[in-house]
Coordinates of N, CA and C in Angstrom, one line a residue:
Chain A
X7 N 242.0 37.1 55.1 CA 240.8 37.9 55.6 C 241.4 38.9 56.6
X8 N 241.2 40.2 56.3 CA 241.7 41.2 57.3 C 240.7 41.5 58.4
X9 N 241.0 42.3 59.3 CA 240.2 42.6 60.4 C 238.8 43.2 60.0
X10 N 238.8 44.0 59.0 CA 237.6 44.6 58.6 C 236.6 43.6 57.9
X11 N 237.2 42.6 57.2 CA 236.3 41.6 56.6 C 235.7 40.7 57.7
X12 N 236.5 40.5 58.8 CA 236.0 39.7 59.9 C 234.9 40.4 60.6
X13 N 235.2 41.7 60.8 CA 234.1 42.5 61.5 C 232.9 42.6 60.7
X14 N 233.1 42.8 59.3 CA 231.9 42.8 58.5 C 231.1 41.5 58.5
X15 N 231.8 40.4 58.5 CA 231.1 39.1 58.5 C 230.4 38.9 59.8
X16 N 231.0 39.4 60.9 CA 230.3 39.3 62.2 C 229.0 40.1 62.2
X17 N 229.1 41.4 61.7 CA 227.9 42.2 61.7 C 226.9 41.6 60.8
X18 N 227.3 41.1 59.6 CA 226.3 40.5 58.7 C 225.6 39.3 59.4
X19 N 226.4 38.4 60.0 CA 225.8 37.3 60.6 C 224.9 37.7 61.8
X20 N 225.3 38.7 62.5 CA 224.5 39.2 63.6 C 223.1 39.7 63.1
X21 N 223.2 40.4 62.0 CA 222.0 41.0 61.4 C 221.1 39.9 60.9
X22 N 221.7 38.8 60.2 CA 220.9 37.7 59.8 C 220.3 37.0 60.9
X23 N 221.0 36.8 62.0 CA 220.5 36.1 63.2 C 219.3 36.9 63.7
X24 N 219.4 38.2 63.8 CA 218.3 39.0 64.3 C 217.1 38.9 63.4
X25 N 217.4 38.9 62.1 CA 216.3 38.8 61.1 C 215.6 37.5 61.3
X26 N 216.3 36.4 61.6 CA 215.8 35.1 61.6 C 215.1 34.8 63.0
X27 N 215.2 35.7 63.9 CA 214.6 35.4 65.2 C 213.0 35.3 65.0
X28 N 212.4 34.4 65.6 CA 210.9 34.3 65.5 C 210.3 35.5 66.1
X29 N 209.4 36.2 65.4 CA 208.8 37.4 65.9 C 207.6 37.0 66.8
X30 N 207.4 37.8 67.8 CA 206.3 37.5 68.7 C 205.0 38.0 68.1
X31 N 204.2 37.0 67.7 CA 203.0 37.3 66.9 C 201.8 37.8 67.8
X32 N 202.0 37.7 69.1 CA 201.0 38.1 70.0 C 200.9 39.7 70.0
X33 N 199.7 40.2 69.8 CA 199.5 41.6 69.8 C 199.7 42.2 71.2
X34 N 200.4 43.3 71.3 CA 200.5 44.0 72.5 C 199.4 44.9 72.8
X35 N 198.6 45.1 71.8 CA 197.5 46.1 71.9 C 196.3 45.4 72.7
X36 N 195.9 46.0 73.7 CA 194.8 45.4 74.5 C 193.5 45.5 73.7
X37 N 192.6 44.5 73.9 CA 191.3 44.5 73.3 C 190.3 45.1 74.2
X38 N 190.6 45.3 75.4 CA 189.6 45.8 76.4 C 189.8 47.3 76.7
X39 N 188.7 47.9 77.0 CA 188.7 49.3 77.5 C 187.6 49.4 78.6
X40 N 187.6 50.5 79.3 CA 186.5 50.7 80.2 C 185.3 51.1 79.4
X41 N 184.2 50.3 79.6 CA 183.0 50.5 78.8 C 182.1 51.5 79.5
X42 N 182.0 51.5 80.8 CA 181.2 52.4 81.5 C 181.6 52.5 83.0
X43 N 181.3 53.6 83.6 CA 181.4 53.9 85.0 C 180.1 54.1 85.5
X44 N 179.7 53.5 86.6 CA 178.4 53.7 87.2 C 178.3 55.1 87.7
X45 N 177.3 55.9 87.2 CA 177.2 57.3 87.6 C 176.3 57.5 88.8
X46 N 176.5 58.5 89.5 CA 175.5 58.9 90.5 C 174.6 59.9 89.8
X47 N 173.4 60.0 90.4 CA 172.4 60.9 89.9 C 172.1 62.0 90.9
X48 N 171.8 63.2 90.6 CA 171.9 63.7 89.2 C 173.3 64.0 88.8
X49 N 173.5 63.9 87.5 CA 174.8 64.4 86.9 C 174.8 65.9 86.7
X50 N 176.0 66.5 86.7 CA 176.0 68.0 86.5 C 175.5 68.5 85.2
X51 N 175.5 67.6 84.2 CA 175.0 68.1 82.9 C 173.5 68.0 82.8
X52 N 172.8 67.5 83.8 CA 171.3 67.6 83.8 C 170.9 69.0 83.7
X53 N 169.7 69.3 83.3 CA 169.3 70.7 83.0 C 169.7 71.7 84.1
X54 N 170.4 72.7 83.6 CA 170.9 73.7 84.5 C 171.1 75.0 83.7
X55 N 171.8 75.9 84.3 CA 171.9 77.2 83.6 C 172.6 77.1 82.3
X56 N 173.7 76.3 82.2 CA 174.5 76.2 81.0 C 173.9 75.3 80.0
X57 N 172.9 74.5 80.3 CA 172.5 73.4 79.4 C 171.3 73.9 78.5
X58 N 171.5 73.9 77.2 CA 170.5 74.3 76.3 C 169.6 73.1 76.0
X59 N 170.2 72.0 75.9 CA 169.4 70.8 75.5 C 170.0 69.6 76.1
X60 N 169.1 68.6 76.5 CA 169.6 67.4 77.1 C 168.7 66.3 76.8
X61 N 169.2 65.1 76.5 CA 168.3 64.0 76.2 C 169.0 62.7 76.7
X62 N 168.4 62.0 77.6 CA 168.9 60.8 78.1 C 168.4 59.6 77.3
X63 N 167.5 59.9 76.4 CA 166.9 58.9 75.5 C 166.1 57.8 76.3
X64 N 165.6 58.2 77.4 CA 164.8 57.3 78.2 C 163.3 57.5 78.0
X65 N 163.0 58.5 77.1 CA 161.5 58.7 76.8 C 160.9 57.5 76.1
X66 N 159.7 57.2 76.4 CA 159.0 56.2 75.6 C 159.1 56.5 74.1
X67 N 159.2 55.5 73.3 CA 159.4 55.7 71.9 C 158.1 56.2 71.2
X68 N 157.0 56.1 71.8 CA 155.7 56.6 71.2 C 155.5 58.1 71.4
X69 N 156.4 58.7 72.1 CA 156.2 60.2 72.3 C 156.7 60.9 71.0
X70 N 156.3 62.1 70.9 CA 156.7 62.9 69.7 C 158.2 62.9 69.6
X71 N 158.7 62.6 68.4 CA 160.1 62.6 68.2 C 160.7 64.0 68.4
X72 N 161.9 64.1 68.9 CA 162.6 65.3 69.2 C 163.6 65.6 68.1
X73 N 163.7 64.7 67.2 CA 164.8 64.9 66.2 C 164.2 64.7 64.8
X74 N 164.8 65.5 63.9 CA 164.5 65.3 62.5 C 165.3 64.1 62.0
X75 N 164.6 63.1 61.4 CA 165.3 61.9 60.9 C 165.7 62.1 59.5
X76 N 166.9 61.8 59.2 CA 167.4 61.9 57.8 C 166.6 61.0 56.9
X77 N 166.1 61.4 55.8 CA 165.3 60.6 54.9 C 166.2 60.1 53.8
X78 N 166.6 58.8 53.9 CA 167.5 58.3 52.9 C 166.7 57.9 51.6
X79 N 165.4 57.9 51.7 CA 164.7 57.5 50.5 C 164.5 58.7 49.5
X80 N 164.7 59.9 50.1 CA 164.6 61.1 49.2 C 165.8 61.1 48.2
X81 N 165.5 61.3 46.9 CA 166.5 61.3 45.9 C 167.7 62.2 46.2
X82 N 167.4 63.4 46.8 CA 168.5 64.4 47.0 C 169.4 63.9 48.1
X83 N 168.9 62.9 48.9 CA 169.7 62.5 50.1 C 170.5 61.2 49.8
X84 N 170.3 60.6 48.6 CA 171.0 59.4 48.3 C 172.5 59.7 48.1
X85 N 173.3 58.8 48.4 CA 174.7 58.9 48.1 C 175.5 59.7 49.0
X86 N 175.0 60.0 50.2 CA 175.9 60.6 51.1 C 175.6 62.0 51.6
X87 N 174.4 62.5 51.4 CA 174.0 63.7 52.0 C 174.3 64.9 51.2
X88 N 173.8 66.0 51.6 CA 173.9 67.3 50.9 C 175.3 67.9 51.2
X89 N 175.6 68.9 50.4 CA 176.9 69.5 50.5 C 177.1 70.1 51.9
X90 N 176.0 70.6 52.5 CA 176.1 71.2 53.8 C 176.4 70.2 54.9
X91 N 176.2 68.9 54.6 CA 176.5 67.9 55.6 C 177.8 67.2 55.3
X92 N 178.4 67.5 54.3 CA 179.6 66.8 53.9 C 180.7 67.0 54.9
X93 N 181.5 66.0 55.2 CA 182.7 66.2 56.0 C 183.9 65.8 55.2
X94 N 185.0 66.4 55.6 CA 186.2 66.1 54.9 C 186.9 64.9 55.5
X95 N 187.8 64.3 54.8 CA 188.6 63.2 55.4 C 188.4 61.9 54.6
Chain B
X27 N 185.7 79.4 68.2 CA 186.5 78.3 68.6 C 185.8 76.9 68.3
X28 N 186.5 76.0 67.8 CA 186.0 74.7 67.6 C 187.0 73.7 68.3
X29 N 186.5 73.0 69.2 CA 187.4 72.0 70.0 C 186.7 70.7 70.2
X30 N 187.4 69.7 69.9 CA 186.9 68.3 70.1 C 187.6 67.6 71.2
X31 N 186.8 67.3 72.3 CA 187.4 66.6 73.4 C 186.8 65.2 73.5
X32 N 187.7 64.3 73.7 CA 187.2 62.9 73.8 C 187.9 62.3 75.1
X33 N 187.0 61.8 75.9 CA 187.5 61.2 77.2 C 188.4 62.1 78.0
X34 N 188.0 63.4 78.0 CA 188.8 64.4 78.8 C 190.1 64.8 78.1
X35 N 190.3 64.5 76.8 CA 191.5 64.9 76.1 C 191.1 65.8 74.9
X36 N 191.8 66.8 74.7 CA 191.6 67.7 73.5 C 192.2 67.0 72.3
X37 N 191.3 66.5 71.4 CA 191.8 65.7 70.3 C 192.0 66.6 69.0
X38 N 191.3 67.7 68.9 CA 191.4 68.6 67.7 C 190.8 69.9 68.1
X39 N 191.3 71.0 67.4 CA 190.8 72.3 67.7 C 191.1 73.2 66.6
X40 N 190.3 74.2 66.3 CA 190.6 75.3 65.4 C 190.1 76.6 66.1
X41 N 190.9 77.6 66.2 CA 190.5 78.8 66.8 C 190.4 80.0 65.9
X42 N 190.5 79.7 64.6 CA 190.4 80.8 63.6 C 189.2 80.7 62.7
X43 N 188.2 80.0 63.1 CA 187.0 79.9 62.3 C 186.0 81.0 62.6
X44 N 185.4 81.5 61.5 CA 184.3 82.5 61.7 C 183.0 81.8 61.4
X45 N 182.3 81.4 62.5 CA 181.1 80.6 62.3 C 179.9 81.4 61.9
X46 N 179.8 82.7 62.1 CA 178.6 83.4 61.8 C 178.8 84.8 61.2
X47 N 180.0 85.2 60.9 CA 180.2 86.5 60.3 C 179.7 87.6 61.1
X48 N 178.8 88.4 60.5 CA 178.2 89.5 61.2 C 176.8 89.2 61.7
X49 N 176.3 88.0 61.4 CA 175.0 87.5 61.7 C 174.9 87.2 63.2
X50 N 174.1 88.0 64.0 CA 174.0 87.9 65.4 C 172.6 87.6 65.9
X51 N 171.7 87.4 65.0 CA 170.3 87.3 65.4 C 170.1 85.9 66.1
X52 N 170.8 84.9 65.7 CA 170.6 83.6 66.3 C 171.9 83.0 66.7
X53 N 171.9 82.0 67.5 CA 173.1 81.3 67.9 C 173.1 80.0 67.1
X54 N 173.0 78.9 67.8 CA 173.0 77.6 67.1 C 171.6 77.4 66.5
X55 N 171.5 77.0 65.2 CA 170.2 76.7 64.6 C 170.0 75.3 64.3
X56 N 171.1 74.5 64.4 CA 170.9 73.0 64.2 C 172.1 72.3 64.7
X57 N 171.9 71.1 65.2 CA 173.0 70.2 65.5 C 172.7 68.9 64.9
X58 N 173.6 68.3 64.2 CA 173.4 67.1 63.4 C 174.1 65.9 64.2
X59 N 173.4 64.9 64.3 CA 174.0 63.6 64.8 C 173.9 62.7 63.6
X60 N 175.0 62.4 63.0 CA 175.0 61.5 61.8 C 176.3 60.8 61.7
X61 N 176.2 59.8 60.9 CA 177.4 59.0 60.5 C 177.6 59.2 59.0
X62 N 178.8 59.7 58.7 CA 179.0 60.0 57.2 C 180.4 59.5 56.9
X63 N 180.4 58.8 55.7 CA 181.7 58.2 55.2 C 181.7 58.7 53.7
X64 N 182.7 59.4 53.4 CA 182.6 60.1 52.0 C 182.3 59.1 50.9
X65 N 183.0 58.0 50.9 CA 182.7 57.0 49.8 C 181.8 55.9 50.2
X66 N 181.2 56.0 51.3 CA 180.3 55.0 51.8 C 181.1 54.0 52.7
X67 N 180.4 53.6 53.7 CA 181.1 52.6 54.6 C 181.3 51.3 53.9
X68 N 182.5 50.7 54.3 CA 182.8 49.4 53.7 C 182.0 48.3 54.2
X69 N 181.2 48.5 55.3 CA 180.3 47.5 55.8 C 179.2 48.2 56.6
X70 N 178.2 47.4 56.9 CA 177.1 48.0 57.7 C 177.6 48.2 59.1
X71 N 177.4 49.4 59.6 CA 177.9 49.8 60.9 C 176.8 50.6 61.7
X72 N 176.9 50.6 63.0 CA 176.0 51.4 63.8 C 176.7 52.1 64.8
X73 N 176.1 53.2 65.3 CA 176.6 54.0 66.4 C 175.4 54.4 67.3
X74 N 175.7 54.3 68.6 CA 174.6 54.6 69.5 C 175.0 55.9 70.2
X75 N 174.0 56.7 70.4 CA 174.1 58.0 71.2 C 173.3 57.9 72.5
X76 N 173.8 58.5 73.5 CA 173.1 58.5 74.8 C 173.6 59.7 75.5
X77 N 172.7 60.2 76.5 CA 173.0 61.3 77.3 C 173.6 62.5 76.4
X78 N 172.8 62.9 75.5 CA 173.2 64.0 74.6 C 173.0 65.4 75.2
X79 N 174.0 66.2 75.2 CA 173.9 67.5 75.9 C 174.4 68.6 75.0
X80 N 173.7 69.7 74.9 CA 174.1 70.9 74.3 C 174.2 71.9 75.4
X81 N 175.4 72.4 75.6 CA 175.7 73.3 76.7 C 176.6 74.4 76.4
X82 N 176.5 75.5 77.1 CA 177.4 76.6 76.8 C 178.6 76.5 77.6
X83 N 178.7 75.5 78.5 CA 179.9 75.2 79.2 C 180.3 73.7 79.0
X84 N 181.6 73.5 79.1 CA 182.0 72.1 79.0 C 181.3 71.2 80.0
X85 N 181.0 70.0 79.6 CA 180.3 69.0 80.4 C 181.3 67.9 80.9
X86 N 180.9 67.2 81.9 CA 181.8 66.1 82.4 C 182.9 66.6 83.2
X87 N 183.7 65.7 83.7 CA 183.5 64.2 83.5 C 182.4 63.7 84.4
X88 N 182.0 62.5 84.1 CA 181.0 61.8 84.8 C 181.2 61.8 86.3
X89 N 180.2 62.0 87.1 CA 180.3 61.9 88.6 C 180.0 60.5 89.0
X90 N 181.0 59.8 89.6 CA 180.8 58.5 90.0 C 180.7 58.4 91.5
X91 N 180.0 57.3 92.0 CA 180.0 57.1 93.4 C 181.4 56.8 93.9
X92 N 181.6 57.0 95.1 CA 183.0 56.6 95.7 C 182.8 55.6 96.8
X93 N 183.1 54.3 96.5 CA 184.0 53.9 95.5 C 183.3 53.7 94.1
X94 N 184.0 54.0 93.0 CA 183.4 53.8 91.7 C 183.3 52.4 91.3
X95 N 182.3 52.1 90.5 CA 182.2 50.7 89.9 C 182.4 50.9 88.4
X96 N 183.3 50.1 87.8 CA 183.5 50.2 86.4 C 183.2 48.8 85.7
X97 N 182.9 48.9 84.4 CA 182.6 47.7 83.6 C 183.5 47.8 82.4
X98 N 184.1 46.7 82.0 CA 185.0 46.7 80.8 C 184.2 46.3 79.6
X99 N 184.8 46.5 78.4 CA 184.3 46.0 77.2 C 184.6 44.5 77.1
X100 N 183.9 43.7 76.3 CA 184.1 42.3 76.3 C 185.6 41.9 75.9
X101 N 186.2 42.6 75.0 CA 187.5 42.2 74.6 C 187.5 40.9 73.8
X102 N 188.6 40.3 73.5 CA 188.7 39.1 72.8 C 189.9 38.3 73.2
X103 N 189.7 37.0 73.6 CA 190.7 36.1 73.8 C 191.5 36.4 75.1
X104 N 191.0 37.1 76.0 CA 191.7 37.4 77.2 C 191.5 36.4 78.3
X105 N 192.5 36.1 79.1 CA 192.4 35.1 80.2 C 192.3 35.8 81.5
X106 N 192.8 37.0 81.6 CA 192.8 37.8 82.8 C 192.9 39.3 82.5
X107 N 192.7 40.2 83.4 CA 192.8 41.6 83.2 C 193.1 42.3 84.5
X108 N 193.6 43.5 84.3 CA 193.9 44.4 85.4 C 193.5 45.8 85.1
X109 N 193.3 46.6 86.1 CA 193.0 48.0 86.0 C 193.9 48.9 86.9
X110 N 194.0 50.1 86.4 CA 194.7 51.1 87.3 C 193.9 52.4 87.2
X111 N 194.1 53.2 88.3 CA 193.5 54.6 88.3 C 194.6 55.6 88.7
X112 N 194.5 56.7 88.0 CA 195.5 57.8 88.2 C 194.8 59.1 88.4
X113 N 195.5 60.1 89.0 CA 194.8 61.4 89.2 C 195.1 62.4 88.1
X114 N 195.8 61.9 87.0 CA 196.1 62.8 85.9 C 196.1 62.0 84.6
X115 N 195.8 62.6 83.5 CA 195.7 61.9 82.2 C 197.0 61.3 81.7
X116 N 198.1 61.7 82.3 CA 199.4 61.1 81.9 C 199.8 59.9 82.8
X117 N 199.1 59.7 83.8 CA 199.5 58.6 84.7 C 200.7 58.9 85.6
X118 N 201.0 60.1 85.8 CA 202.1 60.4 86.7 C 201.9 60.0 88.1
X119 N 200.6 60.0 88.6 CA 200.3 59.6 89.9 C 199.3 58.5 89.9
X120 N 199.8 57.3 89.7 CA 198.9 56.1 89.8 C 198.6 55.9 91.2
X121 N 197.3 55.9 91.5 CA 196.9 55.8 92.9 C 196.2 54.5 93.3
X122 N 195.9 53.7 92.3 CA 195.3 52.4 92.6 C 195.6 51.4 91.5
X123 N 195.8 50.2 92.0 CA 196.0 49.1 91.0 C 195.2 47.9 91.5
X124 N 194.4 47.3 90.5 CA 193.5 46.2 90.9 C 194.3 44.9 91.1
X125 N 193.7 44.0 91.7 CA 194.2 42.6 91.7 C 193.9 42.1 90.3
X126 N 194.5 41.0 89.9 CA 194.3 40.4 88.6 C 193.0 39.7 88.6
X127 N 192.1 40.0 87.7 CA 190.8 39.5 87.6 C 190.7 38.4 86.5
X128 N 189.9 37.4 86.7 CA 189.7 36.4 85.7 C 188.8 37.0 84.6
X129 N 188.9 36.4 83.4 CA 188.2 36.9 82.2 C 186.6 36.9 82.5
X130 N 186.2 36.1 83.4 CA 184.7 36.1 83.6 C 184.2 37.3 84.3
X131 N 185.1 38.0 84.9 CA 184.8 39.3 85.6 C 184.7 40.4 84.6
X132 N 183.5 41.0 84.5 CA 183.3 42.1 83.6 C 183.5 43.5 84.3
X133 N 183.5 43.5 85.6 CA 183.5 44.8 86.3 C 184.2 44.6 87.6
X134 N 184.5 45.8 88.2 CA 185.1 45.8 89.5 C 184.8 47.1 90.2
X135 N 185.1 47.1 91.5 CA 184.9 48.3 92.3 C 186.3 48.8 92.7
X136 N 186.5 50.1 92.5 CA 187.8 50.7 92.9 C 187.9 50.9 94.4
X137 N 188.3 49.9 95.1 CA 188.4 50.0 96.5 C 189.5 49.1 97.0
X138 N 189.7 49.1 98.3 CA 190.8 48.3 98.9 C 190.6 46.8 98.8
X139 N 189.3 46.4 98.7 CA 189.0 45.0 98.6 C 189.4 44.4 97.2
X140 N 189.4 45.3 96.2 CA 189.7 44.8 94.8 C 191.1 45.2 94.3
X141 N 191.8 45.9 95.1 CA 193.1 46.4 94.7 C 193.9 47.1 95.8
X142 N 195.0 47.7 95.4 CA 195.9 48.4 96.3 C 196.0 49.8 96.0
X143 N 195.9 50.6 97.0 CA 196.1 52.1 96.8 C 197.6 52.4 96.9
X144 N 198.0 53.3 96.1 CA 199.5 53.6 96.0 C 199.7 55.1 95.7
X145 N 200.9 55.4 95.4 CA 201.2 56.8 95.0 C 200.7 57.8 96.1
X146 N 200.0 58.8 95.7 CA 199.6 59.8 96.7 C 198.4 59.3 97.6
X147 N 197.9 58.1 97.2 CA 196.9 57.5 98.0 C 197.3 56.2 98.7
X148 N 198.6 56.0 98.8 CA 199.2 54.8 99.5 C 198.6 54.7 100.9
X149 N 198.1 53.6 101.3 CA 197.6 53.3 102.6 C 196.2 53.7 102.8
X150 N 195.6 54.4 101.8 CA 194.2 54.8 101.9 C 193.3 53.6 101.5
X151 N 192.0 53.8 101.7 CA 191.0 52.8 101.4 C 190.0 53.2 100.3
X152 N 190.1 54.4 99.8 CA 189.3 54.8 98.7 C 189.9 56.0 98.0
X153 N 189.4 56.4 96.8 CA 189.9 57.5 96.0 C 189.6 58.8 96.7
X154 N 190.3 59.8 96.4 CA 190.0 61.2 97.0 C 188.6 61.6 96.5
X155 N 187.8 62.1 97.4 CA 186.5 62.5 97.1 C 186.6 63.8 96.3
X156 N 185.7 64.0 95.3 CA 185.6 65.2 94.5 C 186.8 65.4 93.6
X157 N 187.5 64.4 93.2 CA 188.6 64.6 92.4 C 188.5 63.8 91.1
X158 N 189.1 64.2 90.0 CA 189.0 63.5 88.7 C 190.1 62.5 88.6
X159 N 189.7 61.3 88.1 CA 190.6 60.2 87.9 C 190.5 59.7 86.5
X160 N 191.6 59.1 86.0 CA 191.6 58.4 84.7 C 191.9 57.0 84.9
X161 N 191.4 56.1 84.0 CA 191.6 54.7 84.2 C 192.3 54.1 83.0
X162 N 192.9 53.0 83.2 CA 193.5 52.2 82.1 C 193.4 50.7 82.4
X163 N 193.4 49.9 81.4 CA 193.3 48.5 81.6 C 194.4 47.8 80.7
X164 N 194.7 46.5 81.1 CA 195.5 45.7 80.3 C 195.0 44.2 80.5
X165 N 195.4 43.4 79.6 CA 194.9 42.0 79.6 C 196.0 41.0 79.4
X166 N 195.7 39.8 79.9 CA 196.7 38.7 79.7 C 196.0 37.7 78.8
X167 N 196.8 37.2 77.9 CA 196.2 36.2 77.0 C 196.4 34.8 77.5
X168 N 195.9 33.8 76.8 CA 196.0 32.4 77.2 C 197.4 31.9 77.4
X169 N 198.4 32.6 76.7 CA 199.8 32.2 76.8 C 200.5 32.8 78.0
X170 N 199.7 33.6 78.7 CA 200.3 34.3 79.9 C 201.0 35.6 79.6
X171 N 200.9 36.1 78.3 CA 201.5 37.3 77.9 C 200.6 38.5 78.2
X172 N 201.1 39.5 78.9 CA 200.4 40.7 79.2 C 200.4 41.6 78.0
X173 N 199.3 42.3 77.7 CA 199.3 43.3 76.7 C 199.9 44.6 77.2
X174 N 200.1 45.6 76.4 CA 200.4 46.9 76.8 C 199.1 47.4 77.6
X175 N 199.3 48.5 78.4 CA 198.2 49.2 79.0 C 197.5 50.0 77.9
X176 N 196.2 50.2 78.1 CA 195.5 51.1 77.2 C 196.0 52.5 77.6
X177 N 195.6 53.5 76.7 CA 195.8 54.9 77.1 C 194.9 55.2 78.3
X178 N 195.3 56.2 79.0 CA 194.4 56.6 80.2 C 193.1 57.2 79.6
X179 N 192.0 56.7 80.0 CA 190.8 57.1 79.4 C 189.7 57.0 80.5
X180 N 188.4 57.2 80.0 CA 187.3 57.1 80.9 C 187.4 58.0 82.2
X181 N 187.7 59.2 82.0 CA 187.8 60.1 83.2 C 186.5 60.1 84.0
X182 N 186.7 60.1 85.3 CA 185.5 60.1 86.2 C 185.9 61.1 87.4
X183 N 184.8 61.7 87.9 CA 185.0 62.5 89.1 C 184.3 61.8 90.3
X184 N 185.0 61.6 91.3 CA 184.4 61.0 92.5 C 183.4 62.0 93.1
X185 N 182.4 61.4 93.7 CA 181.4 62.3 94.4 C 182.0 63.0 95.5
X186 N 181.6 64.2 95.8 CA 182.2 64.9 97.0 C 181.9 64.2 98.3

């Protein structure tokens, strides 16, 4: 066995050893994030010169709706919306 | 211009779109809040909207009291967690690091009682007033292994 065969065998055995190492199955990806930060009031996006529309959704539900609700029962709306609402991806 | 910002980061943008051609009588005529999945969602899902703003200027970040109080998401299987605050979205200047909190703790206050000020705020007892900060978290599992840190997110601006 010449020097290159020995070197090759060492590399192969090293590779096999690395392959055989038990992998750390613990995920390094954290499962937590910041959910919220307590805000002070008023916030700068409350009605002001630049704000066209603002809703904090704190209005009582019995008040007149401010939004058009998508009607899923309408035949033309079944299956994912009209072409004007389609998104790519 | 079309730009999508999430948590203070520019995630996507197009600057070559012609939204209205020569039509100048109106500006925005509709804004849609909807969930759409081309082939239909693989399972029932929900999304909640709150503090919805249409503005001619960028909004945010949120103005927090100083010291700010933060709450984390529930997570899963964590035994402990930590938080950091930085003055930039890349974390070049980390200015505060929390003590290690038990899993039962869902929130904390960014102050000297709950952590240590460092970097440009070393020796201080609270964040710089009127400045924007980014946060990140990490967690330790039951085996004692720490996760990676989250990306820097949840930007907040301390009250002046």
